[in-house]
Coordinates of C-alpha atoms in Angstrom, one line a residue:
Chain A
X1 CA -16.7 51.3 320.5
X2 CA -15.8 48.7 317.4
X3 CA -19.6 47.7 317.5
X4 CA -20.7 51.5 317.7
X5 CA -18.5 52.4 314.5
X6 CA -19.9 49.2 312.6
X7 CA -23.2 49.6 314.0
X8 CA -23.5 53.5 311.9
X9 CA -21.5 52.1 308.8
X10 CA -24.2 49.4 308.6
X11 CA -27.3 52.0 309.3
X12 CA -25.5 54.4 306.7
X13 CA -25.0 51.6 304.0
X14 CA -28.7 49.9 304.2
X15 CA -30.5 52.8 303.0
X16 CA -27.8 54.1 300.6
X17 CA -27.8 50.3 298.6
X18 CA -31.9 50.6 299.0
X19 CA -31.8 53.9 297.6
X20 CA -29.7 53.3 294.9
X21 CA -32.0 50.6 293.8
X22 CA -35.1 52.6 294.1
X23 CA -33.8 55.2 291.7
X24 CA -32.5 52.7 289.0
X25 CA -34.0 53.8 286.0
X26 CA -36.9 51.6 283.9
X27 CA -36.2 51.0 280.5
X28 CA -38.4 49.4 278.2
X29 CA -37.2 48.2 274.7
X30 CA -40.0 46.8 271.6
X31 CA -41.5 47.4 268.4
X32 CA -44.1 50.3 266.9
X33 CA -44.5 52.7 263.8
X34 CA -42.6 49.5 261.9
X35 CA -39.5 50.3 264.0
X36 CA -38.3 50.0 267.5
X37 CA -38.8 52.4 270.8
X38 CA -37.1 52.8 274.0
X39 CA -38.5 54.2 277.0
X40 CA -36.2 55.5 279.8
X41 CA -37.7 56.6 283.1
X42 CA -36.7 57.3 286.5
X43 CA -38.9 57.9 289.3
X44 CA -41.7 56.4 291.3
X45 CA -44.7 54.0 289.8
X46 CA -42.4 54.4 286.6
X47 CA -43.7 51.0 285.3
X48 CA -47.5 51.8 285.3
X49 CA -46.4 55.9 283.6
X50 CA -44.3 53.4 281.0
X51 CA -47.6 51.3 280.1
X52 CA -49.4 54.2 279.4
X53 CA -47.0 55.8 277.2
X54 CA -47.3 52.2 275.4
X55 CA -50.8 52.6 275.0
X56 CA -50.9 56.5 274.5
X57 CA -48.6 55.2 271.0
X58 CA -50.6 52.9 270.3
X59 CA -53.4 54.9 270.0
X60 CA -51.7 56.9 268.0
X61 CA -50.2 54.6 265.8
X62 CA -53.8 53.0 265.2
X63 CA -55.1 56.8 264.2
X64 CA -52.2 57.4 262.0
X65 CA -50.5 54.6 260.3
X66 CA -51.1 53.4 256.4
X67 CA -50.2 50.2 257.1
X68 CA -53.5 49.5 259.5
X69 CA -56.3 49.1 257.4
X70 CA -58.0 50.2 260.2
X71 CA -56.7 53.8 260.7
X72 CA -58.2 57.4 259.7
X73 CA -55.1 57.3 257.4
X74 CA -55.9 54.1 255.6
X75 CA -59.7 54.5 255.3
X76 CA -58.9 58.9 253.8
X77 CA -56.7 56.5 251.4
X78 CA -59.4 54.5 250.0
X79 CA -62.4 56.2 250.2
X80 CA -63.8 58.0 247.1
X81 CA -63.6 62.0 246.9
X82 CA -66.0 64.2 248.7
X83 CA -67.2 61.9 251.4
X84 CA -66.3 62.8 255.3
X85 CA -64.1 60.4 257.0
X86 CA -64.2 61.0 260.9
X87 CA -60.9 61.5 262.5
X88 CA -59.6 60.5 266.1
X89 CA -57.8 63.6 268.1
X90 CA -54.4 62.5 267.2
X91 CA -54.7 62.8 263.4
X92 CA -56.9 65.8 263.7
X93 CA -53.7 67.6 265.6
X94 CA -51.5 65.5 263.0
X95 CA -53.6 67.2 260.2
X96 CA -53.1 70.7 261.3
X97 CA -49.5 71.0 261.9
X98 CA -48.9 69.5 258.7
X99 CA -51.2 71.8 257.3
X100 CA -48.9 74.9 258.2
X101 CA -45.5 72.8 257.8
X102 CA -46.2 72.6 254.3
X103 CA -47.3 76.1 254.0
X104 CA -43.9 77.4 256.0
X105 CA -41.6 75.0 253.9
X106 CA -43.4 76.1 250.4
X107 CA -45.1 72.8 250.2
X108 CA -41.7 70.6 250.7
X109 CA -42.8 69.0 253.5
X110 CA -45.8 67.2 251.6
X111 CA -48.0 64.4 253.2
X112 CA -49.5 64.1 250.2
X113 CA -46.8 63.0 248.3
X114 CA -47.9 59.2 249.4
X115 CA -48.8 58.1 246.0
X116 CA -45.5 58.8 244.0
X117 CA -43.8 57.3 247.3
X118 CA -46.0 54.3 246.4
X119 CA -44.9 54.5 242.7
X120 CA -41.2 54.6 243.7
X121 CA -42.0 51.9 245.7
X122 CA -41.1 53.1 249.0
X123 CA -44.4 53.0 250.9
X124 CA -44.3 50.5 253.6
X125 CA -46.5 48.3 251.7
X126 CA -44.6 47.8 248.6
X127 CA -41.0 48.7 249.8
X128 CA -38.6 45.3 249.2
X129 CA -35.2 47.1 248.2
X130 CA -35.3 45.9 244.9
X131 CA -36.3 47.6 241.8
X132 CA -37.3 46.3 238.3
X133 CA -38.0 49.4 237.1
X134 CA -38.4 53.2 237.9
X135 CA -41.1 55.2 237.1
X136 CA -41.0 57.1 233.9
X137 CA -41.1 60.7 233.8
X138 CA -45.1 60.8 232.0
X139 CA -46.1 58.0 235.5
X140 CA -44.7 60.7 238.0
X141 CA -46.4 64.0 235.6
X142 CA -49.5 61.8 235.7
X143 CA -49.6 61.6 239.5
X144 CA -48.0 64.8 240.5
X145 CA -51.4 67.0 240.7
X146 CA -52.9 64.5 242.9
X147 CA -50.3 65.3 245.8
X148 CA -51.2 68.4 246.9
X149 CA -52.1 68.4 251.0
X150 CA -54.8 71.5 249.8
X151 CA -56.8 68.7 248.2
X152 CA -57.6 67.3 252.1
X153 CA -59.9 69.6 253.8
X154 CA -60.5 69.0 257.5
X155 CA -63.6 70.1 259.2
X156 CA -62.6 71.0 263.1
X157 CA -66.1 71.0 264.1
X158 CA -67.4 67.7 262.9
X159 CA -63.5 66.2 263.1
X160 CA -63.7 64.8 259.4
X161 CA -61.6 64.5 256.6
X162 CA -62.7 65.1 253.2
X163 CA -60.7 65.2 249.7
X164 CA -61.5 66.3 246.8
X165 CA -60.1 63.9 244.2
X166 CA -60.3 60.3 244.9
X167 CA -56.6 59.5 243.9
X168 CA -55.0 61.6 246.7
X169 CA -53.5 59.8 249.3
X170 CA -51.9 61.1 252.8
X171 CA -48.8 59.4 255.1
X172 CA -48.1 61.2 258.2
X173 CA -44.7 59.4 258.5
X174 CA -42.5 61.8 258.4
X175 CA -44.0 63.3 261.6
X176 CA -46.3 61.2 263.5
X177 CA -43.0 59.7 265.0
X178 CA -41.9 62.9 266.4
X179 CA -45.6 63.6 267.3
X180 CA -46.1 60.1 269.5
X181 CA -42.5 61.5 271.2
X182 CA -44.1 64.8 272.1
X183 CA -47.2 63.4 273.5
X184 CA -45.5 61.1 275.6
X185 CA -43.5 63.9 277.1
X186 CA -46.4 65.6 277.8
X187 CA -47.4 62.5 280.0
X188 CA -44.3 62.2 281.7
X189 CA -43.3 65.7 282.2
X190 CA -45.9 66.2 285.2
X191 CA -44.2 63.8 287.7
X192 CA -40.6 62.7 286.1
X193 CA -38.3 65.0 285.8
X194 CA -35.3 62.0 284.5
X195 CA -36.1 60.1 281.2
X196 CA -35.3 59.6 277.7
X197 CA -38.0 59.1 275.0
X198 CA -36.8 57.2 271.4
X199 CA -39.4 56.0 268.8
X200 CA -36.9 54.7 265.9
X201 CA -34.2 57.8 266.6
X202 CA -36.5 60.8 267.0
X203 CA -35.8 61.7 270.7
X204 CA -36.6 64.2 273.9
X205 CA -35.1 64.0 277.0
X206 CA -35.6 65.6 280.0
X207 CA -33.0 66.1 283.2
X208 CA -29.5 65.4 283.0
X209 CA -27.4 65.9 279.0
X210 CA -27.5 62.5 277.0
X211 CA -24.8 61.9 274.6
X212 CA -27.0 61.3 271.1
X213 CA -24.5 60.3 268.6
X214 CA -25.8 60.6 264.8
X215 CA -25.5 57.7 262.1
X216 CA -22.8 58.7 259.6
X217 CA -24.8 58.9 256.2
X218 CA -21.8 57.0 254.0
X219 CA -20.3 54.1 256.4
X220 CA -23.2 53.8 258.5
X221 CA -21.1 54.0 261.9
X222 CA -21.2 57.3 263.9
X223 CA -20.1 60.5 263.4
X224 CA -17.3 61.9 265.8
X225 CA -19.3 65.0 266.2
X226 CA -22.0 63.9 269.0
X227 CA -25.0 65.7 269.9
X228 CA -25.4 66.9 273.9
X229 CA -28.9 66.5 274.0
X230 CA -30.3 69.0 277.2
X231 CA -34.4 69.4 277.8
X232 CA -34.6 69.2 274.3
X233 CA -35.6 66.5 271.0
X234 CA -33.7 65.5 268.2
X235 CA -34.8 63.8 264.8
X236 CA -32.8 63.0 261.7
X237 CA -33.5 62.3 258.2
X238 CA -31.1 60.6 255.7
X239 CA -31.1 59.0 252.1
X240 CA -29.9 55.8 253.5
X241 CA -32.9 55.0 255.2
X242 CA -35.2 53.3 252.5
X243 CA -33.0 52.9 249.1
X244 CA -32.7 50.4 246.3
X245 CA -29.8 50.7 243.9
X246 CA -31.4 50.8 239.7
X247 CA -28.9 50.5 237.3
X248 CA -26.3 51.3 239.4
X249 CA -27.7 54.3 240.2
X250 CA -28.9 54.8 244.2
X251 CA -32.7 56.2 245.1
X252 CA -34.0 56.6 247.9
X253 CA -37.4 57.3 249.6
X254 CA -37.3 61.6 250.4
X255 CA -39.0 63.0 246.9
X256 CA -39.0 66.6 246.3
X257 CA -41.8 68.7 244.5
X258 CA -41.3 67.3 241.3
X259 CA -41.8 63.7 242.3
X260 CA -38.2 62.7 242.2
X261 CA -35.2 61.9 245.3
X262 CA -33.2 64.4 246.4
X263 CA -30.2 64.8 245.5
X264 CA -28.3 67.2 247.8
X265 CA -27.7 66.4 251.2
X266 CA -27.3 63.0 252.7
X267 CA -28.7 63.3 255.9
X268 CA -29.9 66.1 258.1
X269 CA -30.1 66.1 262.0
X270 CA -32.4 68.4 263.9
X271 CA -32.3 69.4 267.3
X272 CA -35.0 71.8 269.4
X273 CA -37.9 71.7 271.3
X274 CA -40.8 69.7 269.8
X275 CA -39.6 66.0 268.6
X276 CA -42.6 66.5 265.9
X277 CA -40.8 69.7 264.8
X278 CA -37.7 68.1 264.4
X279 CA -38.7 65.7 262.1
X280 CA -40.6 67.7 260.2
X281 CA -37.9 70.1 259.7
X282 CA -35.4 67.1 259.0
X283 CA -37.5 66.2 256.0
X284 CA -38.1 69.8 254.9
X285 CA -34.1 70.5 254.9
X286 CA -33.5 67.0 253.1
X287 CA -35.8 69.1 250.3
X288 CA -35.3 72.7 250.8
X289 CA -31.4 72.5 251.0
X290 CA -28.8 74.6 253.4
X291 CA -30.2 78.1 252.7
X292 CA -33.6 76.9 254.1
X293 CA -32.3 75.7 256.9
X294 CA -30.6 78.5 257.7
X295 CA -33.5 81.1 257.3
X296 CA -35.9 78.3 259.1
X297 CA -34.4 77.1 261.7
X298 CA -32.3 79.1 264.1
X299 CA -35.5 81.9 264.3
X300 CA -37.6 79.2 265.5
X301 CA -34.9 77.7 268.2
X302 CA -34.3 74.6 266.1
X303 CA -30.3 73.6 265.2
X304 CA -28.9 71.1 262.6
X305 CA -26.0 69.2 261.5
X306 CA -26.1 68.7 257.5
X307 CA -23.9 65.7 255.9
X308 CA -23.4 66.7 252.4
X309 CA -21.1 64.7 250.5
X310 CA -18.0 64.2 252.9
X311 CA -18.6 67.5 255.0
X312 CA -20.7 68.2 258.1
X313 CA -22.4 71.7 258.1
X314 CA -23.4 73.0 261.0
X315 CA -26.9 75.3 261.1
X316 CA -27.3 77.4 263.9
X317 CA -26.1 76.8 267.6
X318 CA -25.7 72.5 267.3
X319 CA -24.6 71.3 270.9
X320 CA -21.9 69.1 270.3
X321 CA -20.2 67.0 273.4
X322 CA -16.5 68.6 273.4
Chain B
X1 CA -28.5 40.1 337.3
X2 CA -31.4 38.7 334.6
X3 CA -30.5 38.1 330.7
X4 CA -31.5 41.5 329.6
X5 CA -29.7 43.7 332.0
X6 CA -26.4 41.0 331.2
X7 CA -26.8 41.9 327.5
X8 CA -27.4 45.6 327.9
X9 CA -24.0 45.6 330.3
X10 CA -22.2 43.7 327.8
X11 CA -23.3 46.4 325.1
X12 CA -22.2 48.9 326.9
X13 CA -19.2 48.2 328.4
X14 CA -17.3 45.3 326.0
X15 CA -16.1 46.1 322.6
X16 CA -16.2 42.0 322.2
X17 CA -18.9 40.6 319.7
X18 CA -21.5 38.4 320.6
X19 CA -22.8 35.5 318.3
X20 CA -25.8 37.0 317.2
X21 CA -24.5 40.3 316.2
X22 CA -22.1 38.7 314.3
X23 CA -25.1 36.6 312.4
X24 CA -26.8 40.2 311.6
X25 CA -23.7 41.8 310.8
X26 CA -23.0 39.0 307.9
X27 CA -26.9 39.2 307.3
X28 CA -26.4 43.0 306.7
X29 CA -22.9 43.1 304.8
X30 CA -24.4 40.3 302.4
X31 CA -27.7 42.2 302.1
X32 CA -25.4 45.3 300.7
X33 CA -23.2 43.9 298.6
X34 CA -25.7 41.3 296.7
X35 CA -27.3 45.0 296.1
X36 CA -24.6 46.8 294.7
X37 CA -23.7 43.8 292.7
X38 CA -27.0 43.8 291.5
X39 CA -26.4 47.6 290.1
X40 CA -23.3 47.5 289.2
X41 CA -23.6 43.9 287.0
X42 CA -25.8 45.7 284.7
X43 CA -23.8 48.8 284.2
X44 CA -20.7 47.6 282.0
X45 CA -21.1 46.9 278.8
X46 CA -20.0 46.0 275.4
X47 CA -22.9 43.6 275.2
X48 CA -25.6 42.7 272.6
X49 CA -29.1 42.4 273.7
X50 CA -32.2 40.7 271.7
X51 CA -35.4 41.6 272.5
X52 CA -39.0 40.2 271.0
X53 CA -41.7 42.3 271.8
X54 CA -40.4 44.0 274.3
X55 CA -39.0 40.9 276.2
X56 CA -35.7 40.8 276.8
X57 CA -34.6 37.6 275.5
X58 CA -30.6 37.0 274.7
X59 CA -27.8 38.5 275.9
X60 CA -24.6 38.5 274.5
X61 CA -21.1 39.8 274.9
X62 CA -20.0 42.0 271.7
X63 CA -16.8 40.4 271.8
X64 CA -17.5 36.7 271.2
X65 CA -18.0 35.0 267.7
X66 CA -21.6 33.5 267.4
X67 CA -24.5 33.1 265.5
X68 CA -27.9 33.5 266.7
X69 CA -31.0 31.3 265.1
X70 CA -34.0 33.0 266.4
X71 CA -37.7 31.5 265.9
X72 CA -40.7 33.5 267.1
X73 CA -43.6 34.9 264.2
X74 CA -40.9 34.2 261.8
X75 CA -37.1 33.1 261.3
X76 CA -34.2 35.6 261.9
X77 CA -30.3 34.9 262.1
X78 CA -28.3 37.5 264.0
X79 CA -24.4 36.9 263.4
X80 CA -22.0 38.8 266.2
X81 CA -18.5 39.0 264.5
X82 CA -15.5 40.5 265.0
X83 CA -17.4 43.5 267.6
X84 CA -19.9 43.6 264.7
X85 CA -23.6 42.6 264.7
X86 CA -25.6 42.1 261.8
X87 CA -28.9 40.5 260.8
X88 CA -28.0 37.6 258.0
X89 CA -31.4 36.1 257.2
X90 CA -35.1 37.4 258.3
X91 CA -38.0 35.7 256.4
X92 CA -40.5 38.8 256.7
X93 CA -41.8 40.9 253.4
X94 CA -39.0 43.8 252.9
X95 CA -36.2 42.0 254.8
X96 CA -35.4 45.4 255.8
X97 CA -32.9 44.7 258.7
X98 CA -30.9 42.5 256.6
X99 CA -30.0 45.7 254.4
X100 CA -28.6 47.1 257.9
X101 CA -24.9 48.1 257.7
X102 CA -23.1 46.2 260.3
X103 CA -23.3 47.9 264.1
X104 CA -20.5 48.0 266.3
X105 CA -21.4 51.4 268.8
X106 CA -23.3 51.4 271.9
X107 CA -26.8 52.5 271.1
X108 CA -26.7 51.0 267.8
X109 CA -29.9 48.7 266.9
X110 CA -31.3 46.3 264.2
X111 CA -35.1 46.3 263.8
X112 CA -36.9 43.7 262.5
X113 CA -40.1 45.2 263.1
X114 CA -42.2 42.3 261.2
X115 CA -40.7 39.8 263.6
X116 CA -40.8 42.3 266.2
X117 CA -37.4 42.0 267.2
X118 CA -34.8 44.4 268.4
X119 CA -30.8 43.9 268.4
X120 CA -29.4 46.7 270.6
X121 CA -26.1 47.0 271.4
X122 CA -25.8 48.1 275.0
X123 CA -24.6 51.4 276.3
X124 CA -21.2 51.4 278.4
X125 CA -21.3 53.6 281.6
X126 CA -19.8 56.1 279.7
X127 CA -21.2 55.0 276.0
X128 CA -24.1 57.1 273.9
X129 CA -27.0 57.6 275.4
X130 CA -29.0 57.3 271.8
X131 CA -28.2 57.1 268.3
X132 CA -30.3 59.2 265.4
X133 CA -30.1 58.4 262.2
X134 CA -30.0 55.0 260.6
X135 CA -31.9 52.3 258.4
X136 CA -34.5 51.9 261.9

């Protein structure tokens, strides 16, 4: 009778302990789009679906990135006006939904904006936290009408890009991040129905409720208010990202229309369905202010958590964990 | 009586153990506990991990005093103090991640992305599953 009862213990616990291994989730941890992502899956072959979200970004990254002399973005940059740059799928669909972005945030969400970024010195190329100078009010008038997205005209037939003055310049970084996050969930979607996608803090999830907590804009540490994440992205902006401190005065890399940082909120979270959305939207709201964001956001499904000064404003129906 | 019908009598009627099902017993119960203590070792936390593309190479625990010299495409010093972590020195172009404010929550990470290295502080069992937001 002893040997029976130990017998079905022992045939109960072997497969539980295997199980339990099988179903320990993969998590990958590296380096793209100059900042770090994690990849969290769980489920069969979850190693080989990991490696091709690695190369899926990759690709992507390669389409979309200034800093690869290589990329559509890079050659647009430096090629003369009126000549057609081809353009790979990624930054054709890149192109587009910035396209109507900038029309729906009344042109505050601006890829074109890339060469006063440069002349703040906050592009990745020339960003070292140090200023010398600023620029002077006649620099950023000079450059202003040469960052406007309606000088980039994209031909969907042919896939090209082709502006019409040379000294426009385009940076998709303010929403190829969330972009790369939404393809990947595309991948794993068919298949997975546990994971956690992060490319440098713009996230999706799918399955059970993460905890998300959000960077507090003025210490740096994390806000008491967390974010219960559910089948759904998230993506913050904030002025403490790229700064440099000028005459004791702090600036930092989010410009508004006229070419200068903004001055109004510190950081703004955004939660929804599309990762690319929400970092779009971030940006936008970092621009456009509270009122924006409340006529934007809650009509398309999207929430937010605003940190202005010392206060957190909430925009719309922001899931927070107790 | 042969060997197998004395073995298949002793199952049946004895409630004593023989020598071998001891052995596959111990076989078993080790088997099941080297598993779960595989599982369960990586689930606390509190601990700082260092990665270089993608490898996982350091671990620490978030509560000891030490300072990390790290050598791959370029230099890096990671300093764990007091439940902080920060990045001291890093010899790439914007020396971005030594402008990081300190990190002390689970879920918290440094990047240097030049040096392709990522400091993450590791999730508890019941710690963040993320953090938005930050200098990454």
């Amino acid at each position: 009778m002893k040997k029976a009862v130990l017998c079905l213990v022992l045939i109960f616990l072997c497969p539980l302990a295997l199980l339990m291994t099988a179903c320990e989730a993969k998590t990958v941890e590296n380096v793209a789009f100059g900042t770090f992502y994690s990849i969290t899956l769980k489920g069969k072959d979850s190693n080989s679906a990991i490696k091709k979200a690695e190369e899926l970004m990759l690709e992507i990254e390669n389409q979309l990135s200034t800093a690869i002399p290589t990329s559509d973005i890079a050659k647009i940059n430096s090629v003369a006006a009126n000549k057609a740059i081809p353009v790979g799928n990624h930054t054709a669909a890149v192109f587009l939904a910035a396209k109507e972005l900038y029309s729906a945030s009344n042109k505050a969400f601006n890829p074109a904006i890339f060469p006063l970024v440069e002349l703040w010195g906050f592009a990745p190329s020339n960003f070292s936290g140090i200023a010398r100078k600023i620029p002077t009010q006649a620099e950023i008038d000079a450059l202003l009408p040469f960052c406007d997205f309606e000088h980039f005209i994209f031909d969907e037939n042919a896939l090209t890009v082709t502006k019409k003055v040379s000294e426009a310049k385009l940076d998709f970084g303010g929403i190829a991040k969330g972009y790369a996050v939404d393809k990947i969930y595309e991948c794993f979607d068919i298949g997975y129905d546990e994971f956690l996608i992060n490319i440098g803090g713009n996230m999706s999830t799918k399955g059970s409720s993460k905890k998300i907590g959000i960077t507090d804009a003025e210490s740096g540490s994390i806000l008491k208010e967390v974010l219960l994440l559910t089948n759904a992205s998230v993506a913050t902006s904030g002025d403490y990202e790229r700064y440099y401190f000028y005459e004791n005065v702090r600036y930092h890399h989010i410009l508004n229309q006229s070419g200068y940082p903004t001055v109004d909120l510190q950081s703004v979270t955004v939660t929804g369905k599309s990762a690319m959305l929400c970092d779009a939207y971030s940006t936008a709201v970092m621009i456009l202010g509270i009122e924006w964001a409340n006529s934007a956001l809650p009509k398309n499904g999207y929430s937010a958590l605003l940190q202005q000064n010392s206060d957190i404003i909430f925009v719309g129906d922001f899931a927070t964990d107790g | 009586m042969d060997k197998k019908q004395s073995l298949l009598k002793h199952y049946k009627n004895t409630g004593y153990f023989l020598k071998p099902d001891i052995i596959i017993a111990v076989l078993l119960i080790a088997a099941i506990v080297g598993s779960l203590i595989s599982i369960f070792s990586k689930m606390p936390g509190a601990t700082v991990e260092i990665y270089h593309k993608g490898s996982l190479e350091y671990t620490y625990y978030l509560s000891e005093d030490i300072t990390i010299e790290l050598t791959y495409e370029g230099k890096n010093t990671v300093i764990i103090h007091n439940g902080e972590v920060f990045m001291d020195e890093a010899d790439c172009k914007d020396e971005l991640c030594t402008k990081f404010s300190a990190i002390s929550s689970a879920g918290q990470r440094i990047v240097c992305a030049p040096n392709g290295i990522v400091v993450l502080i590791k999730a508890k069992k019941d710690g963040l599953d993320g953090v938005t937001g930050g200098k990454a």
